[in-house]
PDB file of C-alpha atoms in Angstrom:
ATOM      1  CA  UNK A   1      -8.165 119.043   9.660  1.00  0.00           C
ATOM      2  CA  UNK A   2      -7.239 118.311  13.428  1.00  0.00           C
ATOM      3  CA  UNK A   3      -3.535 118.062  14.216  1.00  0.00           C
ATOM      4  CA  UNK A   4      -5.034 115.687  17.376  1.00  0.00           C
ATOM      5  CA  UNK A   5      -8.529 114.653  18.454  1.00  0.00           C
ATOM      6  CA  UNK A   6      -9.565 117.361  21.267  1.00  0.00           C
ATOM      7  CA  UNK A   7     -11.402 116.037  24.362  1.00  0.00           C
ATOM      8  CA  UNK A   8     -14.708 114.986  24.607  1.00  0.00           C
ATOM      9  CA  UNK A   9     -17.173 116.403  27.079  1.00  0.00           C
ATOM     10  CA  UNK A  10     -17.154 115.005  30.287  1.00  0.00           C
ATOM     11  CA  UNK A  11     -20.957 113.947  31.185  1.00  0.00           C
ATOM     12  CA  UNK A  12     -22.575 114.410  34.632  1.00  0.00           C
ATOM     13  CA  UNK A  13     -24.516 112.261  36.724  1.00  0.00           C
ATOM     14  CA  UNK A  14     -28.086 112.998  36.965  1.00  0.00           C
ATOM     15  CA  UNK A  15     -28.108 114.011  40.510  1.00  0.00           C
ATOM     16  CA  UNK A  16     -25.286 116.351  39.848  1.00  0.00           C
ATOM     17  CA  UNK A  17     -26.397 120.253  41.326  1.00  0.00           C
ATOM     18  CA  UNK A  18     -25.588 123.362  39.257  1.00  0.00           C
ATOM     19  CA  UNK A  19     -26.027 121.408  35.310  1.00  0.00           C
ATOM     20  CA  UNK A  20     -27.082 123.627  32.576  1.00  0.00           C
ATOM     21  CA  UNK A  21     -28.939 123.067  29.490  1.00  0.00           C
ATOM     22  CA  UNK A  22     -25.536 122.529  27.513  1.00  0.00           C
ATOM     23  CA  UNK A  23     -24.548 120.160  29.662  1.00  0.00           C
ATOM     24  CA  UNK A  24     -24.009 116.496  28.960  1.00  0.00           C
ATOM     25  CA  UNK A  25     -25.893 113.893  30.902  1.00  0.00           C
ATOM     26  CA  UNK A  26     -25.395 110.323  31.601  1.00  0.00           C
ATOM     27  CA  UNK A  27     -28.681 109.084  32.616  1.00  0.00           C
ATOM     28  CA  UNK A  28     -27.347 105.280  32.360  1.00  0.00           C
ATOM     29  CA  UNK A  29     -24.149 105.923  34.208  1.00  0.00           C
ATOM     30  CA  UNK A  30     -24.685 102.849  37.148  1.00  0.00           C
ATOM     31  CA  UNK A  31     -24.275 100.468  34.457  1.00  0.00           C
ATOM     32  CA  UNK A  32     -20.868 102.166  33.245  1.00  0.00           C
ATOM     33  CA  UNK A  33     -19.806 101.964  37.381  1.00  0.00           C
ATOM     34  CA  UNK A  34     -20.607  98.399  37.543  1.00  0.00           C
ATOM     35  CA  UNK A  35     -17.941  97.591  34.896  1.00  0.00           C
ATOM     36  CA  UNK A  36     -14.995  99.637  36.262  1.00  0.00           C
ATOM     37  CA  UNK A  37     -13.179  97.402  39.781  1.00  0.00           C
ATOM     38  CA  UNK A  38     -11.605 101.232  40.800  1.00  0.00           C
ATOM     39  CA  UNK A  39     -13.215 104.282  40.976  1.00  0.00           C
ATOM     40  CA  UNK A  40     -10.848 106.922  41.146  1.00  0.00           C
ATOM     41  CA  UNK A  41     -13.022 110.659  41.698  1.00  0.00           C
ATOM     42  CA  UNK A  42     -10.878 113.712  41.203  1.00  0.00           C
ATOM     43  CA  UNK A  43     -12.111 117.360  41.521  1.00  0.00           C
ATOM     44  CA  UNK A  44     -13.538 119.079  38.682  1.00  0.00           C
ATOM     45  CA  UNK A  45     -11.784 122.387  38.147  1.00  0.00           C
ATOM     46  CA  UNK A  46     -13.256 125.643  36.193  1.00  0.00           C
ATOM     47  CA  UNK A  47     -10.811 126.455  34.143  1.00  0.00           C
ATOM     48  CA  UNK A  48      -9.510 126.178  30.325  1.00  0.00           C
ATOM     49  CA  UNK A  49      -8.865 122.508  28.931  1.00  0.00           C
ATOM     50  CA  UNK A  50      -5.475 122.666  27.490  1.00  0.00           C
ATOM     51  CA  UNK A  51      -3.651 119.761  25.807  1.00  0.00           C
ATOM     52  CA  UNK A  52       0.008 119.651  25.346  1.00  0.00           C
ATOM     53  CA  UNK A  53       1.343 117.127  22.611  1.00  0.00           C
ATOM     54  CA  UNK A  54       4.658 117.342  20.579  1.00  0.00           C
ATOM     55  CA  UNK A  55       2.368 119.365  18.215  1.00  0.00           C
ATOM     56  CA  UNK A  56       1.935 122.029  20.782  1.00  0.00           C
ATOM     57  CA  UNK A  57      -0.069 123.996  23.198  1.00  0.00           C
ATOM     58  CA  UNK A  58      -4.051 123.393  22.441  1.00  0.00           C
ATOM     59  CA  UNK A  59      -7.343 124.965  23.740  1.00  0.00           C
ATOM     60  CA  UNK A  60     -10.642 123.363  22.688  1.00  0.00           C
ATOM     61  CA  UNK A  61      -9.809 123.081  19.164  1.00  0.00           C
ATOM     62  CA  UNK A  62      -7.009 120.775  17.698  1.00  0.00           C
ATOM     63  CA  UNK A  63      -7.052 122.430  14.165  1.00  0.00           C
ATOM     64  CA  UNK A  64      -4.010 124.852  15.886  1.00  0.00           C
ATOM     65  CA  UNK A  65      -1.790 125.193  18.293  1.00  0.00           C
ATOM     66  CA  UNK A  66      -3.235 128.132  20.885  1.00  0.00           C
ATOM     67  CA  UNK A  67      -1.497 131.970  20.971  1.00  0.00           C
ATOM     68  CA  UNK A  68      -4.083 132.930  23.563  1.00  0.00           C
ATOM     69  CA  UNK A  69      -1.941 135.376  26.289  1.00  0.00           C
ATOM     70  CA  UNK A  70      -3.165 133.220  29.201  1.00  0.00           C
ATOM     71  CA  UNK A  71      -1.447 130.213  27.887  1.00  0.00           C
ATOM     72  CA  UNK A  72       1.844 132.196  27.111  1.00  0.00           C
ATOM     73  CA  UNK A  73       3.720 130.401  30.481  1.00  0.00           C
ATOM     74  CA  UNK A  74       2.558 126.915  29.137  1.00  0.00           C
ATOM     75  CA  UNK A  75       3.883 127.386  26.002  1.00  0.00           C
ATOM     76  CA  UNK A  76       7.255 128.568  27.045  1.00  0.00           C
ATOM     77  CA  UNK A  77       7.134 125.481  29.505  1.00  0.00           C
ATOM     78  CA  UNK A  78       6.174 123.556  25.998  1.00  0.00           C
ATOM     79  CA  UNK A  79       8.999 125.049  24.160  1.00  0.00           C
ATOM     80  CA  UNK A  80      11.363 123.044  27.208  1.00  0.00           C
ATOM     81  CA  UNK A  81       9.582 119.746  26.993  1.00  0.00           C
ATOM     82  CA  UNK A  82       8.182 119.395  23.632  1.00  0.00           C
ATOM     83  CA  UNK A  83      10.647 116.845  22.273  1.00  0.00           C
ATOM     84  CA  UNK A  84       9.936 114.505  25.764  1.00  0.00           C
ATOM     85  CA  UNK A  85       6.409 114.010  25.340  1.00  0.00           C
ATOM     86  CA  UNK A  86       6.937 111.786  22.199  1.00  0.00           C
ATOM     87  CA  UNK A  87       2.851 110.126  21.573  1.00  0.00           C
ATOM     88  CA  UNK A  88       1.681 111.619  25.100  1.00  0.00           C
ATOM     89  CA  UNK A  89      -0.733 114.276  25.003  1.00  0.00           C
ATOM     90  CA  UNK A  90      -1.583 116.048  28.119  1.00  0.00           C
ATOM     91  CA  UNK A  91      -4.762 117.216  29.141  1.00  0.00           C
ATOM     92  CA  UNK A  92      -4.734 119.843  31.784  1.00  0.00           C
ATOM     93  CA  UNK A  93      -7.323 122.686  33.307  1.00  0.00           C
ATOM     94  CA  UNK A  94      -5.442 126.188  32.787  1.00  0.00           C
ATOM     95  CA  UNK A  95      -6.371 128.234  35.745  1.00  0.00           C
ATOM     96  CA  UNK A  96      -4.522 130.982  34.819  1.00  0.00           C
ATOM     97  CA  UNK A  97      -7.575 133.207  33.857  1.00  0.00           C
ATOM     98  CA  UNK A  98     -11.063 133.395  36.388  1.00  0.00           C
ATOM     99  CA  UNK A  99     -13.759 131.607  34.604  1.00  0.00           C
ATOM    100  CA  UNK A 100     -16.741 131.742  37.055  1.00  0.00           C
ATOM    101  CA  UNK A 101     -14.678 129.954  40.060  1.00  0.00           C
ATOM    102  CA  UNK A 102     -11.804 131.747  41.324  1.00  0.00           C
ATOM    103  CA  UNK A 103      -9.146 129.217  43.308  1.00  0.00           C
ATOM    104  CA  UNK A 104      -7.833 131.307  46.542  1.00  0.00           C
ATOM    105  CA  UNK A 105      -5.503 128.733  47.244  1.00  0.00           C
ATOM    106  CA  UNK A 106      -3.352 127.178  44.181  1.00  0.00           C
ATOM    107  CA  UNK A 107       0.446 126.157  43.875  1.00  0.00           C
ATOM    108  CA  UNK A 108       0.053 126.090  40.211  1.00  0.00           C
ATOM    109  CA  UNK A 109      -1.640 127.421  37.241  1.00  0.00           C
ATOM    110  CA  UNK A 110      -2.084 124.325  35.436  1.00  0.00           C
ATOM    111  CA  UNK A 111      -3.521 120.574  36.537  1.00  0.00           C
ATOM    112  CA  UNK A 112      -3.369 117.603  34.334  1.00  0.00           C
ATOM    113  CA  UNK A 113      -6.575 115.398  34.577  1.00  0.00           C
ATOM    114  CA  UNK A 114      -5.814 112.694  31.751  1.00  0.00           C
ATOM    115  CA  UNK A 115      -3.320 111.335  29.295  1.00  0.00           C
ATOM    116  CA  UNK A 116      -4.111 109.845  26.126  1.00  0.00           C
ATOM    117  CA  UNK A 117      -0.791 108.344  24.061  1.00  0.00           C
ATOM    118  CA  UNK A 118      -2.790 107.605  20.166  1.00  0.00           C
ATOM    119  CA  UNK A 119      -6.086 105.968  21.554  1.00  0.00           C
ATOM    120  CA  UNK A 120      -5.646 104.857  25.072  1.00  0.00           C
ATOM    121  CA  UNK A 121      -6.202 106.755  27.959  1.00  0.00           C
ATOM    122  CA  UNK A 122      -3.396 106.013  30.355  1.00  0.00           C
ATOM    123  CA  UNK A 123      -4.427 104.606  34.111  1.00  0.00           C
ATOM    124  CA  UNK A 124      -4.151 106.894  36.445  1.00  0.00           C
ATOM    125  CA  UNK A 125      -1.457 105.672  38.084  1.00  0.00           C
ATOM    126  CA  UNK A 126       0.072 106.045  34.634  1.00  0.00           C
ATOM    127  CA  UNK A 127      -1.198 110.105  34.620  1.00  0.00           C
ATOM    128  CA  UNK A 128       0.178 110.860  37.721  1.00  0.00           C
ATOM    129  CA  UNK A 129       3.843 108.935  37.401  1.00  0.00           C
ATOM    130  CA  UNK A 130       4.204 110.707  33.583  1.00  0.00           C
ATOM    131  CA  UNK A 131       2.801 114.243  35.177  1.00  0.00           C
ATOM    132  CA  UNK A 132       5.662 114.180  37.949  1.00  0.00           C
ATOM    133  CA  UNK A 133       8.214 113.196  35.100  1.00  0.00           C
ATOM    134  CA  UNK A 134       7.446 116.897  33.697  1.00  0.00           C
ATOM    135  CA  UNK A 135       6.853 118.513  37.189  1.00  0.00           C
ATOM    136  CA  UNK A 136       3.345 118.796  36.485  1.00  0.00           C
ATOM    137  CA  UNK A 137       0.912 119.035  38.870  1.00  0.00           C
ATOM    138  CA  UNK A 138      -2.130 116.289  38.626  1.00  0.00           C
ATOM    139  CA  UNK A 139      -6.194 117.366  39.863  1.00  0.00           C
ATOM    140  CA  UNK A 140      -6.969 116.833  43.643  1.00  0.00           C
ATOM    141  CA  UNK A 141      -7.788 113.398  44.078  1.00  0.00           C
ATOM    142  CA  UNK A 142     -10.998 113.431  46.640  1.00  0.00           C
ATOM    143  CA  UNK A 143     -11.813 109.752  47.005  1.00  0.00           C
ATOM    144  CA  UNK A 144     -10.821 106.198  46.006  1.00  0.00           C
ATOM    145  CA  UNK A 145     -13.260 103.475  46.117  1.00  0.00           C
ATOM    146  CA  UNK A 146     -13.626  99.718  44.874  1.00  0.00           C
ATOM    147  CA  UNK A 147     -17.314  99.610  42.667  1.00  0.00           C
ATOM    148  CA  UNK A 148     -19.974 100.624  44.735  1.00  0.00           C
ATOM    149  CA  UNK A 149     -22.977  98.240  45.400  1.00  0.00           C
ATOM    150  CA  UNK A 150     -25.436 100.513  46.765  1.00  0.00           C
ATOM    151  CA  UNK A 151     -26.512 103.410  44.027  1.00  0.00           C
ATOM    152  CA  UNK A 152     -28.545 105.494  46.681  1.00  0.00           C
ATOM    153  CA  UNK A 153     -25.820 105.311  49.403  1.00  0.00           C
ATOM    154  CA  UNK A 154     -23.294 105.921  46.342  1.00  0.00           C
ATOM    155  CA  UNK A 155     -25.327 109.176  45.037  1.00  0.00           C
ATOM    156  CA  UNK A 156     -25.728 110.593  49.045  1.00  0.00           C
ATOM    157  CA  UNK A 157     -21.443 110.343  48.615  1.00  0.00           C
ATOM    158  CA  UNK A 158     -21.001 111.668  45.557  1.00  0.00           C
ATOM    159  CA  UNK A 159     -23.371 115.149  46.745  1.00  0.00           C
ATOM    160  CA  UNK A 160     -21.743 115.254  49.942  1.00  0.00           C
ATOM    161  CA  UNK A 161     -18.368 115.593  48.097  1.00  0.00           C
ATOM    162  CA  UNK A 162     -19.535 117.635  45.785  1.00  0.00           C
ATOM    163  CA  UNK A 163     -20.429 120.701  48.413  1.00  0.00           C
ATOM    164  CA  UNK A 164     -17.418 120.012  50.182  1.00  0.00           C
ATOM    165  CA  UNK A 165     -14.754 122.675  50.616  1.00  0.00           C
ATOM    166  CA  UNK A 166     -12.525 121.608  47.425  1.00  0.00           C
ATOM    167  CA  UNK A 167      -8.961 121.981  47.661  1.00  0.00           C
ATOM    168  CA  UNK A 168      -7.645 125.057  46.420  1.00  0.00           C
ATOM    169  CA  UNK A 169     -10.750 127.585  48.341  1.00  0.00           C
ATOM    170  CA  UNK A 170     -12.772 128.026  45.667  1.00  0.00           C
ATOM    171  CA  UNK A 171     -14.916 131.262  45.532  1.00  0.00           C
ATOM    172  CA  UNK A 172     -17.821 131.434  42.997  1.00  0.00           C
ATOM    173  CA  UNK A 173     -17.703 134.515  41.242  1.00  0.00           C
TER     174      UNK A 173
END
């Protein structure tokens, strides 16, 4: 049994470029838009999705804490902060190893993209004041929008983003 409840896969849009067949697709996602007031689009980093609870450090799988070598700073940064996090559970790219993207360009090995305390995922307003309490960097934000009303104009956007430069000089390798 699960100490926590890992995270789920984050779906794509349909016009995203560079999806594989083990990808996750949300074919219905304009209805999903038209429900949320603020969009808030961060960029997607290529690394390892690491959660750090009161429990401890966690890769992909919540059955045990993680001893994997690349995750050996976290967990000493853990050790410091475990008994502050209380319900919070961090959830953070580790870009400590190269996956298939190496970042030229970053401050730190480790960027927190969500926080879940029991069910709720915090705001993330919420993400980013609780990632600066620990000195934790959060993932580039690249835009803020109110809901869009035009889904073409919306998609053109969304792909020109997409092939921009990203923030830390990424290099596919």
């Amino acid at each position: 049994m699960a100490i926590s409840q890992k995270y789920g896969r984050t779906f794509h849009y349909p016009f995203s470029p560079g999806t594989t067949s083990d990808d996750r697709i949300q074919y219905d996602y304009w209805k999903y838009l038209q429900e949320i007031q603020t969009l808030i689009h961060t960029e997607k980093l290529d690394g390892e999705n690491n959660c750090l609870s009161k429990h401890g450090v966690f890769a992909r799988s919540h059955a045990a804490p993680t001893t994997s070598p690349w995750t050996e700073s976290l967990r000493r940064f853990w050790k410091l902060v475990k008994y502050d996090l209380g319900d919070l559970e961090f959830f953070m790219e580790n870009l400590y190893a190269v996956h298939s993207i190496e970042y030229r360009n970053l401050e730190h090995h480790f960027y927190v993209f969500g926080i879940r305390e029991h069910d709720r995922w915090l705001s993330w307003e919420e993400t980013q004041f609780y990632a600066n309490l620990l000195d934790l960097a959060t993932v580039p934000v690249v835009k803020i929008e109110q809901k869009p009303e035009n889904r073409a104009q919306f998609e053109k956007e969304m792909l020109m983003l997409v092939n921009g430069p990203g923030a830390f000089d990424p290099y596919d390798v």
